[in-house]
PDB file of C-alpha atoms and ligand atoms in Angstrom:
ATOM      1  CA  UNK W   3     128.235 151.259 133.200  1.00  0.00           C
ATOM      2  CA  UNK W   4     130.961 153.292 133.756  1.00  0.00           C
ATOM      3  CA  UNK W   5     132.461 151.207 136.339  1.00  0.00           C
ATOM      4  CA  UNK W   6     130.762 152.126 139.453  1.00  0.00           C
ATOM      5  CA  UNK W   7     127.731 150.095 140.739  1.00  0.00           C
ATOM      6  CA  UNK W   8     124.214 150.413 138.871  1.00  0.00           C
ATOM      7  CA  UNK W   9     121.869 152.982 140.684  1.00  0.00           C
ATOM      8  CA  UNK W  10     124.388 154.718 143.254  1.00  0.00           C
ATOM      9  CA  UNK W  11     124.824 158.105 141.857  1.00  0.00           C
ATOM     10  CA  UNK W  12     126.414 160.366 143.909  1.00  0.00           C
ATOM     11  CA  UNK W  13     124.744 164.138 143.757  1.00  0.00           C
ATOM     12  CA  UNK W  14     126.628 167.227 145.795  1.00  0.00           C
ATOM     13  CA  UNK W  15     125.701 170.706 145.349  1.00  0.00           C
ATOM     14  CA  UNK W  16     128.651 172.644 144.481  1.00  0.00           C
ATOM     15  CA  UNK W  17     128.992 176.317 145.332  1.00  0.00           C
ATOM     16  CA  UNK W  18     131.185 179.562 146.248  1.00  0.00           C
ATOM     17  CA  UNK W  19     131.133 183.075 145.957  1.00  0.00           C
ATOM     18  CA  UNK W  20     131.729 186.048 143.576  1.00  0.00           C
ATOM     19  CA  UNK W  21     135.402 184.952 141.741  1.00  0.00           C
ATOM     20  CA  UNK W  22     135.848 181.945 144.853  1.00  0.00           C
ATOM     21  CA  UNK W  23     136.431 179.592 141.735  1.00  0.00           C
ATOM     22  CA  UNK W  24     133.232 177.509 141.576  1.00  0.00           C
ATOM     23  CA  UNK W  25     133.135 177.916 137.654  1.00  0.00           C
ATOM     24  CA  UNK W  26     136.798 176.321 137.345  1.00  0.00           C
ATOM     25  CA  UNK W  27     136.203 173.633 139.394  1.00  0.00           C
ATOM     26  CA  UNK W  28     133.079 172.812 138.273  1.00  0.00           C
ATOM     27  CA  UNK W  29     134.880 172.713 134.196  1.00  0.00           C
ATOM     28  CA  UNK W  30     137.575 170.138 136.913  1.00  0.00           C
ATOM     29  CA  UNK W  31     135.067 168.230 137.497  1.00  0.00           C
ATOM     30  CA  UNK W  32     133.321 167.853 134.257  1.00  0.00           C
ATOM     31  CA  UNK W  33     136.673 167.023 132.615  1.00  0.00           C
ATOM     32  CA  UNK W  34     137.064 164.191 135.198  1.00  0.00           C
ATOM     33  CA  UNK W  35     133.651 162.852 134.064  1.00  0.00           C
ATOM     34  CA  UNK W  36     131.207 164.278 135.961  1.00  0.00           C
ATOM     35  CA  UNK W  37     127.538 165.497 134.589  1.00  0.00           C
ATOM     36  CA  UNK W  38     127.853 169.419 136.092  1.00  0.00           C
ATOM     37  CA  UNK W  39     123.978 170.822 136.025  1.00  0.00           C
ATOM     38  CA  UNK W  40     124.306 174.364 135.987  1.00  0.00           C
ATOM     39  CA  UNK W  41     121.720 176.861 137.394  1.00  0.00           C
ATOM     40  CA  UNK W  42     122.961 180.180 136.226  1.00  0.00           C
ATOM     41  CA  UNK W  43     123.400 178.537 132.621  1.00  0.00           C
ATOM     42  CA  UNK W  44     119.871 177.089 132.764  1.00  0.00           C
ATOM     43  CA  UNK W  45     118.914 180.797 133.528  1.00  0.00           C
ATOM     44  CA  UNK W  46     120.614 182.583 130.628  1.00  0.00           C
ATOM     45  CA  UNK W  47     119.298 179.439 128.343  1.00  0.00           C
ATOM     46  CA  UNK W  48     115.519 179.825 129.297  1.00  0.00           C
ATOM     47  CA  UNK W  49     116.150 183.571 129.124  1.00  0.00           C
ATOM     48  CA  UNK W  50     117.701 182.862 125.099  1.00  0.00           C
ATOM     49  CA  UNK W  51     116.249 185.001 122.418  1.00  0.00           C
ATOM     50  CA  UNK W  52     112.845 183.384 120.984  1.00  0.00           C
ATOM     51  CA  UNK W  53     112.213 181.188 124.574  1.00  0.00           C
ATOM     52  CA  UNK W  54     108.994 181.449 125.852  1.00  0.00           C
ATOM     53  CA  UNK W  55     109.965 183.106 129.393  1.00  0.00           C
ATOM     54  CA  UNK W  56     111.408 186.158 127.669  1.00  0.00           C
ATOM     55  CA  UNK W  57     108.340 187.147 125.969  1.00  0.00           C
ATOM     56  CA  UNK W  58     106.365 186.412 129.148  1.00  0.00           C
ATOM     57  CA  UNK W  59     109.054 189.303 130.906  1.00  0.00           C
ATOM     58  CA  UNK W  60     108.582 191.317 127.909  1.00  0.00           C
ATOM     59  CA  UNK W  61     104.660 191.408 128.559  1.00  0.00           C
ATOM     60  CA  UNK W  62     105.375 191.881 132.424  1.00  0.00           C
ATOM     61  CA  UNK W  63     108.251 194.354 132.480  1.00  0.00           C
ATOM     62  CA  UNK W  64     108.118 195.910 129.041  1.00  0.00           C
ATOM     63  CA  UNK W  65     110.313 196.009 125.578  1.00  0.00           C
ATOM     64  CA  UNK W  66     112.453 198.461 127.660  1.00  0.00           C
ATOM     65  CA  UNK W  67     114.323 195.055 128.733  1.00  0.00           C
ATOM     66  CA  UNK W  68     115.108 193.556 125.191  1.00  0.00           C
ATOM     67  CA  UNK W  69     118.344 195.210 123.469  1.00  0.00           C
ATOM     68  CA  UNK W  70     117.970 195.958 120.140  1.00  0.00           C
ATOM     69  CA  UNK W  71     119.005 192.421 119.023  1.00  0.00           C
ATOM     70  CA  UNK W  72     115.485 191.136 121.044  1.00  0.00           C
ATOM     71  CA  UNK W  73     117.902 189.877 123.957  1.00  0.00           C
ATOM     72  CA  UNK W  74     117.423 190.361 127.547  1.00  0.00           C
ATOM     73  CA  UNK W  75     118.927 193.293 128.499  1.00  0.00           C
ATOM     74  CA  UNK W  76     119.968 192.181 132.194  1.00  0.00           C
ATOM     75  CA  UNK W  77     120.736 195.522 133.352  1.00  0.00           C
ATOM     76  CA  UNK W  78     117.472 197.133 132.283  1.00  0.00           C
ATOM     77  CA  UNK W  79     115.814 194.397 134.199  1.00  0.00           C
ATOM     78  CA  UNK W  80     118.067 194.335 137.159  1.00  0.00           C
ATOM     79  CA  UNK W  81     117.300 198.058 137.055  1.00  0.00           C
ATOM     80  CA  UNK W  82     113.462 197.783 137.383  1.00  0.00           C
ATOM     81  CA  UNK W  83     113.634 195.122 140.051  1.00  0.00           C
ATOM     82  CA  UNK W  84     116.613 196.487 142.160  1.00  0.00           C
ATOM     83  CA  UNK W  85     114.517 199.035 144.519  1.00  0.00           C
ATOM     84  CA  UNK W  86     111.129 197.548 144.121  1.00  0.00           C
ATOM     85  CA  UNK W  87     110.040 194.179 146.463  1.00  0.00           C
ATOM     86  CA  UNK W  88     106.624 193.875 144.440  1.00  0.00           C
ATOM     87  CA  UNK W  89     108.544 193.434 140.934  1.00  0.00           C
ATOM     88  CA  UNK W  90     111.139 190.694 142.028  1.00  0.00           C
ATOM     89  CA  UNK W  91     108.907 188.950 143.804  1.00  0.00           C
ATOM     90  CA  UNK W  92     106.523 188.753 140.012  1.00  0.00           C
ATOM     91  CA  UNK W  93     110.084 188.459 138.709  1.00  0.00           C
ATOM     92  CA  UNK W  94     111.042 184.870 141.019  1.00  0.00           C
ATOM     93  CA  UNK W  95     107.551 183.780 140.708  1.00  0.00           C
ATOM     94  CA  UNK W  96     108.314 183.834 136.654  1.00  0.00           C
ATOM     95  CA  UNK W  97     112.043 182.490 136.733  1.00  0.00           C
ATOM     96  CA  UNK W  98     112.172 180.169 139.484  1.00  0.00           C
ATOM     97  CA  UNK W  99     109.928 177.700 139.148  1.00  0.00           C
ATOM     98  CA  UNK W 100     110.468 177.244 135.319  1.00  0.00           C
ATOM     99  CA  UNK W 101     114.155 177.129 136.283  1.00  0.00           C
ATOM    100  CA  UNK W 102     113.300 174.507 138.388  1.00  0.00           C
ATOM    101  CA  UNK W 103     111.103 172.529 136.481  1.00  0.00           C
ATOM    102  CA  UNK W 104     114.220 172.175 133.900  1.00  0.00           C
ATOM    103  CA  UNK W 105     116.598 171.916 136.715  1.00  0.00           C
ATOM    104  CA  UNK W 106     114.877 168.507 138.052  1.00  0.00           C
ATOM    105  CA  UNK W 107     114.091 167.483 134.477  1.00  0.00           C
ATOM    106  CA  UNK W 108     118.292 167.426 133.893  1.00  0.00           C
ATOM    107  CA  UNK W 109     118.888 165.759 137.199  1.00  0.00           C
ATOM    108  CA  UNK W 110     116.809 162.759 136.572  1.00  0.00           C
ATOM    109  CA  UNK W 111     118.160 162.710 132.813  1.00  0.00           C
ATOM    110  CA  UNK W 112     121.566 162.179 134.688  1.00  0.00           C
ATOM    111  CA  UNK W 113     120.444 159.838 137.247  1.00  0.00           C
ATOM    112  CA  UNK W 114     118.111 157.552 134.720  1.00  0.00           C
ATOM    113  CA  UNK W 115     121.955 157.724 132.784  1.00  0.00           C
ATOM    114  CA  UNK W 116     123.603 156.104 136.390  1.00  0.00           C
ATOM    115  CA  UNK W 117     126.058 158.816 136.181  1.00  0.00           C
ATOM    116  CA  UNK W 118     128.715 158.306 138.968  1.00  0.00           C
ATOM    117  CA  UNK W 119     128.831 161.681 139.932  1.00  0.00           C
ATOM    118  CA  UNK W 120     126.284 164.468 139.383  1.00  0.00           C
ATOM    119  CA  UNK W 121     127.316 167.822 140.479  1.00  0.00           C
ATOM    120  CA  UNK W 122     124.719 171.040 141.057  1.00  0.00           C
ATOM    121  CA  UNK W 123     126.215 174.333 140.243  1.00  0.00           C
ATOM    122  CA  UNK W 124     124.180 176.609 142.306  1.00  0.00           C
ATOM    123  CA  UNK W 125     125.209 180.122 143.422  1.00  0.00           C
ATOM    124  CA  UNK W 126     123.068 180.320 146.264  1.00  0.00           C
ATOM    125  CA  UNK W 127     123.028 176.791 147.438  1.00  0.00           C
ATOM    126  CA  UNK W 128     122.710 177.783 151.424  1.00  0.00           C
ATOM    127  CA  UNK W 129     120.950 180.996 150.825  1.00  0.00           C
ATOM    128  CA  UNK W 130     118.413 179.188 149.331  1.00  0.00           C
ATOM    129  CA  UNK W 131     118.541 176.571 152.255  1.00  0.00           C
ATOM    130  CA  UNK W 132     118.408 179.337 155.138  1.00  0.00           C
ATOM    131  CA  UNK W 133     115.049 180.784 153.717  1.00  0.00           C
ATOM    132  CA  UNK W 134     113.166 177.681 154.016  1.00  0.00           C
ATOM    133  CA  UNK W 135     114.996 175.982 151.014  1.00  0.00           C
ATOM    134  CA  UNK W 136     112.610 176.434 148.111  1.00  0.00           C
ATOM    135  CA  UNK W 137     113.452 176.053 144.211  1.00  0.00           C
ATOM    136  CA  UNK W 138     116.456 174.014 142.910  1.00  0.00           C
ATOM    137  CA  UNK W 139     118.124 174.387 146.234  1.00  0.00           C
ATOM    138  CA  UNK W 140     115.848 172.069 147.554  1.00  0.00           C
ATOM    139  CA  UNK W 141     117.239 169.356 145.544  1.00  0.00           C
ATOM    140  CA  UNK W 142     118.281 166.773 147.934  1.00  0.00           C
ATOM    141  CA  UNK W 143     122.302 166.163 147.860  1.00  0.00           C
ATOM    142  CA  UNK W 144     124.372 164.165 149.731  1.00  0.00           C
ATOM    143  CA  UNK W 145     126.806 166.339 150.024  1.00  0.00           C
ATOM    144  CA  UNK W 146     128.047 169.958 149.917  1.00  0.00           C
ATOM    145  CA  UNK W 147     131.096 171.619 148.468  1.00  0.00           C
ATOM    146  CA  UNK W 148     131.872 174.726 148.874  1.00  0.00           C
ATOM    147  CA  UNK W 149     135.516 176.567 146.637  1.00  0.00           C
ATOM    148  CA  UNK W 150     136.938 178.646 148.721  1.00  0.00           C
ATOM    149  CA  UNK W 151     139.218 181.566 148.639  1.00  0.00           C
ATOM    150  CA  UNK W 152     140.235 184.537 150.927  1.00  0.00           C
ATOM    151  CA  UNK W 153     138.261 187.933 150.621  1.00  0.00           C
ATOM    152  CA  UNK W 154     141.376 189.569 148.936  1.00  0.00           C
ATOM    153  CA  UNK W 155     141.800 186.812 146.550  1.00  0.00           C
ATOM    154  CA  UNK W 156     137.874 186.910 145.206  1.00  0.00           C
ATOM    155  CA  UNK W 157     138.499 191.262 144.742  1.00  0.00           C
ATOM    156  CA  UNK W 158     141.402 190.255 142.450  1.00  0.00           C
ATOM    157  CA  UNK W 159     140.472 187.720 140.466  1.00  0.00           C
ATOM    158  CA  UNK W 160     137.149 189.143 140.356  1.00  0.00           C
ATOM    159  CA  UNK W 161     138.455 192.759 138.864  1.00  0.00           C
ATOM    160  CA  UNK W 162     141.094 190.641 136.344  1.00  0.00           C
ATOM    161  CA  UNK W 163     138.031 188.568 134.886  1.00  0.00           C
ATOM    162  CA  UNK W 164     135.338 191.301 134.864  1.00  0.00           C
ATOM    163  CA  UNK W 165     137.272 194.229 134.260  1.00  0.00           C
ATOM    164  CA  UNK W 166     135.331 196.231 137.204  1.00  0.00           C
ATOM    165  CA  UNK W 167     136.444 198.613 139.553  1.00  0.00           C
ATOM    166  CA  UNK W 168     137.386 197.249 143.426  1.00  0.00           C
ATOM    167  CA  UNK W 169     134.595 198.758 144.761  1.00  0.00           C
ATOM    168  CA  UNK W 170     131.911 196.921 142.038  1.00  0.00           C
ATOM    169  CA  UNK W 171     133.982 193.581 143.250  1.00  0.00           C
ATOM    170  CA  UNK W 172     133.211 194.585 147.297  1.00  0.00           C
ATOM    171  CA  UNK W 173     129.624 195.818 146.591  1.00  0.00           C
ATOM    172  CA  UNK W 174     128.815 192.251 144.683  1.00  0.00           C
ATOM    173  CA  UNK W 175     130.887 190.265 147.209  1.00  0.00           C
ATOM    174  CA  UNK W 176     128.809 192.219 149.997  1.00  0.00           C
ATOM    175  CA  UNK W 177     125.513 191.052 148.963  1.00  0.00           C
ATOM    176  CA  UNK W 178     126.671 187.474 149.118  1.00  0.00           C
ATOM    177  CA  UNK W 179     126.485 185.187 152.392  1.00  0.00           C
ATOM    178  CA  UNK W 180     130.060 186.030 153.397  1.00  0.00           C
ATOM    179  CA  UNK W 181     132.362 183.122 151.953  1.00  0.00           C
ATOM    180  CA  UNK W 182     133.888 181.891 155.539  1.00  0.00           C
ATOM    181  CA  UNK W 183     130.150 181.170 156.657  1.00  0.00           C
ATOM    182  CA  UNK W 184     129.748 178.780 153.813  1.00  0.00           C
ATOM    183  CA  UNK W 185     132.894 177.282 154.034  1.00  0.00           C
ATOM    184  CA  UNK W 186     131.755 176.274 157.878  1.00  0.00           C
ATOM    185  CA  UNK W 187     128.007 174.968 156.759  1.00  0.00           C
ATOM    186  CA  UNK W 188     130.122 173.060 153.708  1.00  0.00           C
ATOM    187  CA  UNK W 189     130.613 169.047 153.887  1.00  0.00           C
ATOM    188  CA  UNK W 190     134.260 169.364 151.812  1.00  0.00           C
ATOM    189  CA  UNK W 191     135.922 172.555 151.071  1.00  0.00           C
ATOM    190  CA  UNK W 192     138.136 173.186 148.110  1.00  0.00           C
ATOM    191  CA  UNK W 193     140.574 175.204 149.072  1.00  0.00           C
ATOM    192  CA  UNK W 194     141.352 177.814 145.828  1.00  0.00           C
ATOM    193  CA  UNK W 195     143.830 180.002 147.305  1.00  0.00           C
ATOM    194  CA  UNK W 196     146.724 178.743 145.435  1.00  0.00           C
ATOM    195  CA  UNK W 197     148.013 177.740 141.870  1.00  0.00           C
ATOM    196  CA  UNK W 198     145.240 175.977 139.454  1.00  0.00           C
ATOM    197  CA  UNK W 199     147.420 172.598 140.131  1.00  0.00           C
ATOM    198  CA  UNK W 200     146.879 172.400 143.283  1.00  0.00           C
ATOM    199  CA  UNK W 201     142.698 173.263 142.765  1.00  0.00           C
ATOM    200  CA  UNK W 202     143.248 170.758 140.453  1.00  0.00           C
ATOM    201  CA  UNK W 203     144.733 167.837 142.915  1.00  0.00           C
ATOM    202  CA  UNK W 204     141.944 169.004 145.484  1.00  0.00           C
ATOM    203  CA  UNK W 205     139.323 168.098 143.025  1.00  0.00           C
ATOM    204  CA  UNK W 206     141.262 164.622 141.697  1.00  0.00           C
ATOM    205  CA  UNK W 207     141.155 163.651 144.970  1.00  0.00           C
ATOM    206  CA  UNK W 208     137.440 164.768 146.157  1.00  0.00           C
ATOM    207  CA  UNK W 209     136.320 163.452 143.020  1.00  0.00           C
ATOM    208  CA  UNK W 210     137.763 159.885 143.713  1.00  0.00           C
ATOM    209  CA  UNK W 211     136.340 159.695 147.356  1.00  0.00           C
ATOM    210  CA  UNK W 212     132.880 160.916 146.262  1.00  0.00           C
ATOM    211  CA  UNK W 213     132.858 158.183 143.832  1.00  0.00           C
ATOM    212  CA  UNK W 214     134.617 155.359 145.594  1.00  0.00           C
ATOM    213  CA  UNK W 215     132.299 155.996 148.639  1.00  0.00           C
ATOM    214  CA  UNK W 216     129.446 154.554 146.485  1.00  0.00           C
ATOM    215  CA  UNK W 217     130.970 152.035 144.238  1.00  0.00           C
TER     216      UNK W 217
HETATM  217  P1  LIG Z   7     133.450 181.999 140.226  1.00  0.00           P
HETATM  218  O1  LIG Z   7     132.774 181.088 139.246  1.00  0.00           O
HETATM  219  O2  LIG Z   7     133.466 181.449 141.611  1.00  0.00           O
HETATM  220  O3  LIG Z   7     132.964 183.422 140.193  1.00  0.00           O
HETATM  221  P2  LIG Z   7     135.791 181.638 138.504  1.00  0.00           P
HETATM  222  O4  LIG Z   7     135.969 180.162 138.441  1.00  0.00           O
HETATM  223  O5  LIG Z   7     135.211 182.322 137.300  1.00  0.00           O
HETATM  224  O6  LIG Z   7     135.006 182.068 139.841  1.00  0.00           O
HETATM  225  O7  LIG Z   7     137.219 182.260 138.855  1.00  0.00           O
HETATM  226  C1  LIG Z   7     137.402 183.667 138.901  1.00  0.00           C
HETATM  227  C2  LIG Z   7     138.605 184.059 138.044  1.00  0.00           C
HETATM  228  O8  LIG Z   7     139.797 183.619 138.688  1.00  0.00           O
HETATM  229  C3  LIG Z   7     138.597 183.425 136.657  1.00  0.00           C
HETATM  230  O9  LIG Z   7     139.138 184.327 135.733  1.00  0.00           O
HETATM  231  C4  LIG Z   7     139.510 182.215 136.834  1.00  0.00           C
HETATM  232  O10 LIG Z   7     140.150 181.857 135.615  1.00  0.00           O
HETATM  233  C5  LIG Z   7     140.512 182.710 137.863  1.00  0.00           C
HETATM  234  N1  LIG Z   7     140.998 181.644 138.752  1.00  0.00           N
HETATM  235  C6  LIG Z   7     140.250 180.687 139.355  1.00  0.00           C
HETATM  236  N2  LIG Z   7     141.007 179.906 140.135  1.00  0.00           N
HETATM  237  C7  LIG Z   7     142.273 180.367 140.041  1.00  0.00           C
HETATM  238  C8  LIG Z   7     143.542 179.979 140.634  1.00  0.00           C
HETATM  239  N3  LIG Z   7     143.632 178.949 141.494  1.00  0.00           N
HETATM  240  N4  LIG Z   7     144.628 180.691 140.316  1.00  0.00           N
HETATM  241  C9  LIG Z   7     144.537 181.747 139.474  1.00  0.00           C
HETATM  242  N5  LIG Z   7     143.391 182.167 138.881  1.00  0.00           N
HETATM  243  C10 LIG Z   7     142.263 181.497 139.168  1.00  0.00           C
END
């Protein structure tokens, strides 16, 4: 036990939008102790060299999607499936529910483990929701979070980490569910317009509620 009661994990879906800050505080809240399952990284992992789903896109979409080092070559893929309905949809029907299947596999790992708090990284948490909440968005979760920052502040910190132009930071930011409306469907909001301290208090203390709520 790790001194919360047996059998009360606490599971909140965690998300935000292009360079918001949900990867930072979702490292917060895995160095406070929390079991983070990660969506995108479940994604990439399925998608590794040698995994079964990449050969399976090979044989759908071609080798013109493996680089030369047999990787996916996301570009090549996003490429193929940007301007044609029919091909993402064989795409999804590949990805998501395998992504799935290993997404709810990890949750119950973490709840059979009575973790206190189990948090699920998922980009498109309400997007998911809106259109009839299939795939790992469907996971139930007692709460939502969603890290927040203004439009200006994603562009920035966006462009510093990526090293893309403004405009590739407004197109991507664009094709999201605009931040604000999130924040308003969101249970807690952490606010990530300021210094990384402060993030970091906001977390502390949402952290400590979550799990004091069900101790
Ligand atoms: P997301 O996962 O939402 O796209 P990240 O957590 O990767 O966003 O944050 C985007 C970039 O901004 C990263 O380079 C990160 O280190 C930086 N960053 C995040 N929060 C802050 C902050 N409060 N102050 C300064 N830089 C920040």
């Amino acid at each position: 036990m790790r001194g919360h009661a047996a059998g009360v994990s606490v599971v909140i879906g965690l998300t935000g939008g292009i360079g918001s800050g949900k990867s930072t505080v979702a490292r917060l809240f895995t160095e406070l102790g929390a079991v983070v399952i990660d969506a995108d990284a479940i994604v990439h992992e399925l998608q590794g060299p040698g995994m079964p789903m990449l050969a399976e896109l090979a044989g759908v979409f071609g080798d013109e999607i493996l680089d030369s080092d047999g990787a996916l070559d996301r570009k090549a893929l996003g490429e193929i499936v940007f301007r044609d309905a029919e091909k993402l949809a064989r795409l999804n029907a590949i990805v998501h529910p395998q992504v799935g299947a290993e997404f709810g596999r990890r949750l119950q790992d973490a709840l059979a483990a009575d973790e206190a708090l189990i948090v699920l990284d998922i980009p498109l948490l309400f997007e998911g929701r809106r259109k009839g909440g299939r795939g790992a968005s469907s996971l139930a979760t007692q709460a939502t979070v969603v890290v927040w920052a203004p439009a200006e502040t994603q562009v920035e910190r966006t462009i510093a980490r990526d090293g893309c132009t403004r405009e590739e930071a407004l197109q991507r930011m664009r094709a999201q569910m605009p931040l604000d409306e999130k924040r308003d469907l969101a249970d807690h909001v952490i606010d990530n317009s300021g210094s990384l301290e402060d993030t970091e208090r906001q977390v502390r203390a949402l952290f400590a509620e979550l799990t004091e709520a069900a101790a």
